[in-house]
Amino acid sequence: MMTPQSADLPRVLYVRLPCNPIFPIGVVYLADHLHKQFPQLEQRIFDLGAVPPLDYGAALDRCIDEFRPTLLVFSWRDIQIFAPVGGRGGNPLQNAFEFFYARNPFLKARGAMGGLRMATTYLAELWRNQGLIKRGLKRAKRHHDNVTVVVGGGAVSVFYEQLNKRLPKGTIISVGEGETLLERLLRGQDFSDQRCYIAGETTPRQRLIHEEPEPIEKSACNYGYIEQIWPEFDYYLQDQDFYIGVQTKRGCPHNCCYCVYTVVEGKQVRINPADEVVAEMRQLYDRGVRNFWFTDAQFIPARRFMQDAEELLQKILDAGMKDIHWAAYIRADNITPKLADLMVATGMNYFEIGITSGSQELVRKMRMGYNLRTVLQNCKDLKAAGFNDLVSVNYSFNVIDERPETIRQTLAYHRALEEVFGRDKVEPAIFFIGLQPHTHLEEYAFEKNILKRDYNPLDIHLPWVSKKLLWNPEPLGSFFGEVCLEAWQRNPDDFGREVMDILEERLGRAPLEEALSAPIQEEKRPLASLSA
């Protein structure tokens, strides 16, 4: 696998394909890394997320004609839109539940129409992005005969196997981190050992995504250089409420059954030096940025990384950036009283806890490694340190072995969190797990004949596929469908809290101690209590 050599000096154009307005930290870090390796390299970042939809094609043409790239790097963040959030085409979860579970024929018809709009939007975006890649390659070939195309990004890393026949022959499909791959390409070196393959020419190795990425020593991003090569940079600095991404580490050591982060980023946690992270934040701070999102899979992935988090937060404090706010995904079982004090002192004003269930038994069965008793105590420490902002707690009901007892336990645990922070400060985010390729849950679905091994995860426009990929199996599926429909009817603006209230009305609440305990063997009881 060698790349053809061009007589011209390489010119790298990064094209961020359209997606929701999220700071494109991936292409920024790629461009920064290559600049440090090849200081004379000509690069440019072109962000279609900052371009009106009707101008995508023409804007891409203009950029390519002006820059004349020899290497086109496309970043594709989103493919599968079947997620329990509002956005493109409406609320996917609500549309699906109305179609599958509503008894009222008008609601069912509304769900069908909403689902049709979503499917149309999904297919249109899929074809549009494929078209933009093909258009970009064709346009670039007007200026250079030998143009190399690399396609990577979050969506590509998950669905790389399905993209082989959708992209132009010769496209290098990159999985996970791309620094070393691009370095090899520019040096004309063999890259066959990297996590990638060539569309139409080679096939991906078995379990390619599970291969560990090469460790990269990460230094502070040079935003002075990024400003020079990215004309749309100021687009993300105009809104003072916008959160700018900063990465403090890569990798996640856990085995949560439904999560694909641990395979995309690898299990080896690689810490970015605290001084370099602070130096990067300082550059953004001096440009007016006050809100930061730590883009790590988990800000404190395990207890052995507590000291690294303490060091970073202390250095942020010492740097004098006292008027900032920051947010992150945080495993709250790894918060110490000292960390709690530093979090509050450095301006943490929002964090997400992905416990998925308030039942220790189910947390164990999902391989999540959480100790819910510890999480609760650490939240008390955080409150004692002065944290008075919003906490988002992710719950995914109807996970493996869910039953009335475990639902009541989750309710008990959630009410305990409300007692700590206040009901208005604890936002229950109700997710039904999206079944992702390359996860333990997908393998479980194969073993239980819920999915066939030759299924296509991109066929979510087909109702029978989308229903399986939204993890809400019977016998509880219809029950949760009815509860969610009632919550949308009663209070659509506070859906999560309404779901918790309805569940408690129907099932009651377990003693908290029951939620915090996890017997090794459990006797499954009948589901008759759901008939109410």
Coordinates of C-alpha atoms in Angstrom, one line a residue, residues 53-439:
P53 CA -26.5 24.2 2.8
L54 CA -27.3 25.6 -0.7
D55 CA -23.7 26.7 -1.1
Y56 CA -22.0 23.4 -0.2
G57 CA -21.0 22.4 -3.8
A58 CA -20.1 25.8 -5.1
A59 CA -18.1 26.7 -2.0
L60 CA -16.2 23.4 -2.2
D61 CA -15.4 24.1 -5.9
R62 CA -14.1 27.6 -5.1
C63 CA -11.9 26.4 -2.3
I64 CA -10.3 23.6 -4.4
D65 CA -9.8 25.9 -7.3
E66 CA -8.1 28.4 -5.1
F67 CA -5.9 26.0 -3.1
R68 CA -5.3 23.2 -5.6
P69 CA -4.7 20.3 -3.2
T70 CA -2.8 17.1 -3.9
L71 CA -4.1 15.4 -0.7
L72 CA -7.8 15.7 0.2
V73 CA -8.7 14.7 3.8
F74 CA -12.4 14.5 4.4
S75 CA -13.7 14.4 8.0
W76 CA -17.1 12.7 8.3
R77 CA -18.5 13.0 11.8
D78 CA -22.2 11.9 11.6
I79 CA -23.8 9.1 9.7
Q80 CA -26.4 7.3 11.9
I81 CA -29.0 9.8 13.0
F82 CA -31.2 7.3 15.0
A83 CA -30.5 8.9 18.4
P84 CA -32.8 10.0 21.2
V85 CA -32.3 13.7 20.7
G86 CA -34.0 16.4 18.7
G87 CA -32.2 17.7 15.7
R88 CA -32.1 16.8 12.0
G89 CA -35.6 15.9 10.9
G90 CA -37.2 16.1 14.4
N91 CA -36.9 13.9 17.5
P92 CA -36.0 10.4 16.3
L93 CA -37.0 8.7 19.6
Q94 CA -40.4 10.3 19.7
N95 CA -41.1 9.5 16.0
A96 CA -40.1 5.9 16.5
F97 CA -42.1 5.4 19.7
E98 CA -45.2 7.0 18.2
F99 CA -45.0 4.8 15.2
F100 CA -44.2 1.5 17.1
Y101 CA -46.2 1.9 20.3
A102 CA -49.0 4.5 20.0
R103 CA -52.5 3.2 20.2
N104 CA -54.1 6.4 18.9
P105 CA -54.1 6.0 15.1
F106 CA -53.4 9.8 14.6
L107 CA -50.3 9.6 16.8
K108 CA -49.2 6.5 15.0
A109 CA -49.6 8.3 11.6
R110 CA -47.7 11.3 13.0
G111 CA -44.9 9.1 14.0
A112 CA -44.9 7.4 10.6
M113 CA -44.7 10.8 8.9
G114 CA -42.0 12.0 11.2
G115 CA -40.0 8.8 10.7
L116 CA -40.4 9.2 6.9
R117 CA -39.0 12.7 7.1
M118 CA -36.1 11.4 9.2
A119 CA -35.4 8.6 6.8
T120 CA -35.5 11.0 3.9
T121 CA -33.2 13.4 5.7
Y122 CA -30.8 10.6 6.6
L123 CA -30.6 9.2 3.0
A124 CA -30.2 12.7 1.6
E125 CA -27.3 13.4 3.9
L126 CA -25.7 10.1 3.2
W127 CA -25.8 10.6 -0.6
R128 CA -24.9 14.3 -0.2
N129 CA -21.7 13.6 1.7
Q130 CA -20.7 10.8 -0.7
G131 CA -21.4 13.3 -3.6
L132 CA -19.3 16.0 -2.0
I133 CA -16.3 13.5 -1.7
K134 CA -16.7 12.5 -5.3
R135 CA -17.1 16.1 -6.4
G136 CA -14.1 17.2 -4.5
L137 CA -11.9 14.5 -6.0
K138 CA -13.1 15.3 -9.5
R139 CA -12.5 19.0 -9.0
A140 CA -9.0 18.5 -7.6
K141 CA -8.0 16.3 -10.6
R142 CA -8.5 19.4 -12.8
H143 CA -5.3 20.7 -11.2
H144 CA -3.3 17.6 -10.4
D145 CA -3.4 14.2 -12.0
N146 CA -2.4 12.3 -8.9
V147 CA -4.8 13.3 -6.1
T148 CA -5.0 11.2 -2.9
V149 CA -8.2 11.1 -0.9
V150 CA -8.4 10.1 2.7
V151 CA -11.8 9.8 4.5
G152 CA -11.9 9.6 8.3
G153 CA -13.8 10.9 11.3
G154 CA -16.1 9.5 13.9
A155 CA -18.8 8.1 11.6
V156 CA -16.2 6.5 9.3
S157 CA -14.4 4.8 12.3
V158 CA -17.7 3.1 13.3
F159 CA -19.1 2.3 9.8
Y160 CA -15.9 1.8 7.9
E161 CA -16.9 -1.7 6.6
Q162 CA -20.1 -0.4 5.0
L163 CA -18.3 2.5 3.2
N164 CA -16.2 0.3 0.9
K165 CA -18.5 0.5 -2.1
R166 CA -19.9 4.0 -1.4
L167 CA -16.6 5.9 -1.9
P168 CA -14.5 6.4 -5.0
K169 CA -12.1 3.6 -5.8
G170 CA -8.7 4.3 -4.3
T171 CA -10.1 6.3 -1.3
I172 CA -8.1 5.5 1.8
I173 CA -10.7 4.8 4.6
S174 CA -9.1 5.7 7.9
V175 CA -10.2 4.3 11.3
G176 CA -9.6 6.2 14.5
E177 CA -6.6 8.5 14.8
G178 CA -5.0 9.6 11.5
E179 CA -1.7 11.4 12.4
T180 CA 0.7 8.5 11.6
L181 CA -1.2 7.6 8.5
L182 CA -1.0 11.1 7.0
E183 CA 2.6 11.3 8.0
R184 CA 3.4 8.1 6.2
L185 CA 1.5 9.3 3.1
L186 CA 3.4 12.5 2.9
R187 CA 6.8 10.7 3.3
G188 CA 5.8 8.2 0.7
Q189 CA 6.2 5.4 3.2
D190 CA 4.3 2.1 3.5
F191 CA 1.2 2.5 5.6
S192 CA -0.2 -1.0 5.4
D193 CA 0.1 -1.5 9.2
Q194 CA -2.1 1.5 10.0
R195 CA -5.8 1.2 10.8
C196 CA -7.1 1.8 7.2
Y197 CA -7.8 0.2 3.9
I198 CA -8.3 1.3 0.3
A199 CA -11.8 1.3 -1.2
G200 CA -12.2 -1.0 -4.1
E201 CA -8.6 -2.3 -3.9
T202 CA -8.1 -3.9 -0.5
T203 CA -10.4 -5.2 2.3
P204 CA -10.2 -4.2 6.0
R205 CA -8.5 -6.7 8.2
Q206 CA -10.6 -8.7 10.6
R207 CA -11.2 -6.6 13.8
L208 CA -9.4 -3.7 12.3
I209 CA -11.1 -1.2 14.7
H210 CA -9.9 -3.3 17.7
E211 CA -6.2 -2.7 16.9
E212 CA -4.5 -0.3 19.2
P213 CA -3.6 3.1 17.8
E214 CA 0.0 4.3 17.9
P215 CA 0.7 6.6 20.8
I216 CA 1.3 10.2 19.8
E217 CA 3.1 12.7 22.0
K218 CA 0.6 15.6 22.0
S219 CA 1.8 19.2 22.4
A220 CA -0.2 22.4 22.6
C221 CA -2.1 23.2 19.4
N222 CA -0.6 26.2 17.7
Y223 CA -3.6 28.3 17.1
G224 CA -1.6 31.1 15.6
Y225 CA -0.9 28.7 12.7
I226 CA -4.5 27.3 12.7
E227 CA -5.8 30.9 12.2
Q228 CA -3.7 31.2 9.1
I229 CA -5.0 28.1 7.4
W230 CA -8.6 28.2 8.5
P231 CA -10.6 31.2 7.4
E232 CA -13.7 30.1 9.2
F233 CA -12.0 29.9 12.6
D234 CA -13.7 33.0 13.9
Y235 CA -17.1 31.5 13.2
Y236 CA -16.7 29.5 16.5
L237 CA -15.5 32.5 18.5
Q238 CA -18.5 34.8 17.8
D239 CA -20.9 33.2 20.3
Q240 CA -19.7 33.6 23.9
D241 CA -21.8 30.6 24.9
F242 CA -20.1 28.2 22.5
Y243 CA -17.9 25.6 24.1
I244 CA -14.5 25.0 22.4
G245 CA -13.0 21.6 22.5
V246 CA -9.7 20.8 24.2
Q247 CA -8.4 17.2 24.5
T248 CA -6.5 16.2 27.7
K249 CA -6.2 12.5 26.9
R250 CA -7.1 9.8 24.5
G251 CA -8.3 6.3 25.1
C252 CA -10.7 4.6 27.5
P253 CA -9.9 1.5 29.6
H254 CA -13.4 0.3 30.2
N255 CA -15.6 -2.4 28.6
C256 CA -19.1 -0.9 28.7
C257 CA -21.2 -3.2 26.6
Y258 CA -22.7 -0.7 24.3
C259 CA -19.9 1.8 23.9
V260 CA -17.7 2.1 20.8
Y261 CA -15.2 4.7 22.2
T262 CA -13.1 2.1 23.8
V263 CA -12.3 0.4 20.5
V264 CA -12.1 3.6 18.4
E265 CA -9.6 5.3 20.8
G266 CA -8.1 2.2 22.2
K267 CA -7.9 1.0 25.8
Q268 CA -4.5 2.5 26.5
V269 CA -5.1 5.9 28.1
R270 CA -2.6 8.5 26.8
I271 CA -2.3 11.6 28.9
N272 CA -1.5 14.9 27.3
P273 CA 1.0 16.9 29.4
A274 CA -0.8 19.3 31.7
D275 CA 1.5 22.2 30.7
E276 CA 0.7 21.7 27.0
V277 CA -3.1 21.5 27.7
V278 CA -2.9 24.8 29.7
A279 CA -0.8 26.4 27.0
E280 CA -3.4 25.4 24.4
M281 CA -6.3 26.8 26.6
R282 CA -4.3 30.0 27.1
Q283 CA -4.1 30.6 23.4
L284 CA -7.9 30.3 23.1
Y285 CA -8.4 32.3 26.3
D286 CA -6.4 35.2 24.8
R287 CA -8.7 35.1 21.8
G288 CA -11.8 35.6 24.0
V289 CA -12.8 32.0 24.7
R290 CA -14.2 31.4 28.1
N291 CA -16.1 28.1 27.7
F292 CA -14.2 24.8 27.2
W293 CA -15.3 21.3 26.6
F294 CA -12.8 18.6 27.5
T295 CA -13.4 16.2 24.6
D296 CA -11.9 13.1 26.3
A297 CA -14.0 9.9 26.3
Q298 CA -13.9 10.4 30.1
F299 CA -12.2 13.2 31.9
I300 CA -11.2 10.9 34.8
P301 CA -11.3 7.4 33.2
A302 CA -10.0 5.5 36.2
R303 CA -8.7 6.1 39.7
R304 CA -5.1 5.9 38.6
F305 CA -5.6 9.1 36.6
M306 CA -7.0 11.2 39.4
Q307 CA -3.6 12.7 40.1
D308 CA -3.3 13.7 36.4
A309 CA -6.7 15.5 36.6
E310 CA -5.6 17.2 39.9
E311 CA -2.4 18.4 38.3
L312 CA -4.2 19.8 35.2
L313 CA -6.9 21.6 37.2
Q314 CA -4.3 23.1 39.6
K315 CA -2.3 24.4 36.7
I316 CA -5.4 25.9 35.1
L317 CA -6.0 27.7 38.4
D318 CA -2.4 28.8 38.6
A319 CA -2.5 30.2 35.1
G320 CA -5.0 32.8 36.3
M321 CA -7.9 31.8 33.9
K322 CA -10.4 32.3 36.8
D323 CA -13.4 33.5 34.7
I324 CA -13.7 30.4 32.6
H325 CA -16.3 27.6 32.6
W326 CA -15.7 24.0 31.5
A327 CA -17.7 20.8 31.1
A328 CA -16.9 17.1 30.4
Y329 CA -18.0 13.5 30.6
I330 CA -16.9 12.4 34.0
R331 CA -16.8 9.1 35.8
A332 CA -18.0 10.5 39.1
D333 CA -16.7 7.4 41.0
N334 CA -13.3 8.9 40.5
I335 CA -13.8 12.3 42.1
T336 CA -11.9 13.0 45.4
P337 CA -12.7 15.8 47.8
K338 CA -9.6 17.6 46.5
L339 CA -10.7 17.1 42.9
A340 CA -14.2 18.4 43.8
D341 CA -12.7 21.6 45.2
L342 CA -10.5 22.1 42.1
M343 CA -13.5 21.5 39.8
V344 CA -15.5 24.2 41.5
A345 CA -12.6 26.6 41.7
T346 CA -11.7 26.2 38.0
G347 CA -15.3 26.8 36.9
M348 CA -16.9 23.5 36.0
N349 CA -20.5 24.4 35.4
Y350 CA -21.8 21.2 33.8
F351 CA -20.9 17.6 33.6
E352 CA -22.4 14.4 32.4
I353 CA -22.5 11.0 34.2
G354 CA -23.2 8.0 32.0
I355 CA -24.2 5.5 34.7
T356 CA -27.0 4.1 32.4
S357 CA -28.8 2.5 35.3
G358 CA -29.3 3.3 39.0
S359 CA -29.2 -0.4 39.7
Q360 CA -25.8 -1.7 40.7
E361 CA -26.8 -5.2 39.5
L362 CA -27.4 -3.9 35.9
V363 CA -24.3 -1.6 36.0
R364 CA -22.3 -4.8 36.7
K365 CA -24.0 -6.7 33.9
M366 CA -23.2 -4.0 31.4
R367 CA -19.5 -4.2 32.4
M368 CA -19.4 -0.6 33.3
G369 CA -17.2 -0.8 36.3
Y370 CA -19.2 1.8 38.3
N371 CA -19.7 1.7 42.0
L372 CA -22.9 3.6 42.5
R373 CA -22.4 4.0 46.2
T374 CA -19.1 5.7 45.5
V375 CA -20.6 7.9 42.8
L376 CA -23.3 9.1 45.3
Q377 CA -20.8 9.9 48.0
N378 CA -18.5 11.8 45.5
C379 CA -21.5 13.8 44.3
K380 CA -22.1 14.8 48.0
D381 CA -18.4 15.9 48.1
L382 CA -18.9 17.9 45.0
K383 CA -22.0 19.6 46.4
A384 CA -20.1 20.3 49.6
A385 CA -17.3 21.9 47.6
G386 CA -19.9 24.4 46.3
F387 CA -21.1 23.0 43.0
N388 CA -24.5 24.4 42.2
D389 CA -24.8 23.9 38.5
L390 CA -26.4 21.3 36.2
V391 CA -25.7 17.6 36.2
S392 CA -26.9 15.5 33.3
V393 CA -27.4 11.8 34.3
N394 CA -27.8 9.4 31.3
Y395 CA -30.2 6.6 31.9
S396 CA -30.8 3.8 29.3
F397 CA -33.8 1.8 30.3
N398 CA -34.6 -1.7 29.2
V399 CA -30.9 -2.8 29.2
I400 CA -29.9 -6.4 29.6
D401 CA -32.1 -8.1 32.3
E402 CA -34.1 -4.9 33.1
R403 CA -37.2 -5.7 35.2
P404 CA -39.6 -3.9 37.6
E405 CA -37.2 -4.3 40.5
T406 CA -34.3 -2.7 38.7
I407 CA -36.5 0.1 37.5
R408 CA -37.6 0.9 41.0
Q409 CA -33.9 0.8 42.1
T410 CA -33.0 3.3 39.4
L411 CA -35.8 5.6 40.6
A412 CA -34.4 5.3 44.2
Y413 CA -30.9 6.2 43.0
H414 CA -32.1 9.2 40.9
R415 CA -34.1 10.6 43.8
A416 CA -31.0 10.3 46.0
L417 CA -29.1 12.4 43.4
E418 CA -31.9 14.9 43.5
E419 CA -31.6 15.1 47.2
V420 CA -27.9 16.0 46.8
F421 CA -28.1 18.6 44.0
G422 CA -31.8 19.6 43.9
R423 CA -34.4 18.4 41.5
D424 CA -33.9 21.3 39.2
K425 CA -30.2 20.7 38.9
V426 CA -30.3 17.0 38.0
E427 CA -31.4 16.4 34.4
P428 CA -32.3 12.8 33.6
A429 CA -31.3 12.2 30.0
I430 CA -33.4 9.3 28.8
F431 CA -31.6 7.3 26.2
F432 CA -32.5 3.9 24.7
I433 CA -29.2 2.5 23.7
G434 CA -28.3 2.8 20.0
L435 CA -26.9 -0.6 19.1
Q436 CA -23.5 0.2 17.5
P437 CA -21.2 -2.1 15.4
H438 CA -18.1 -3.5 17.1
T439 CA -19.6 -3.5 20.6

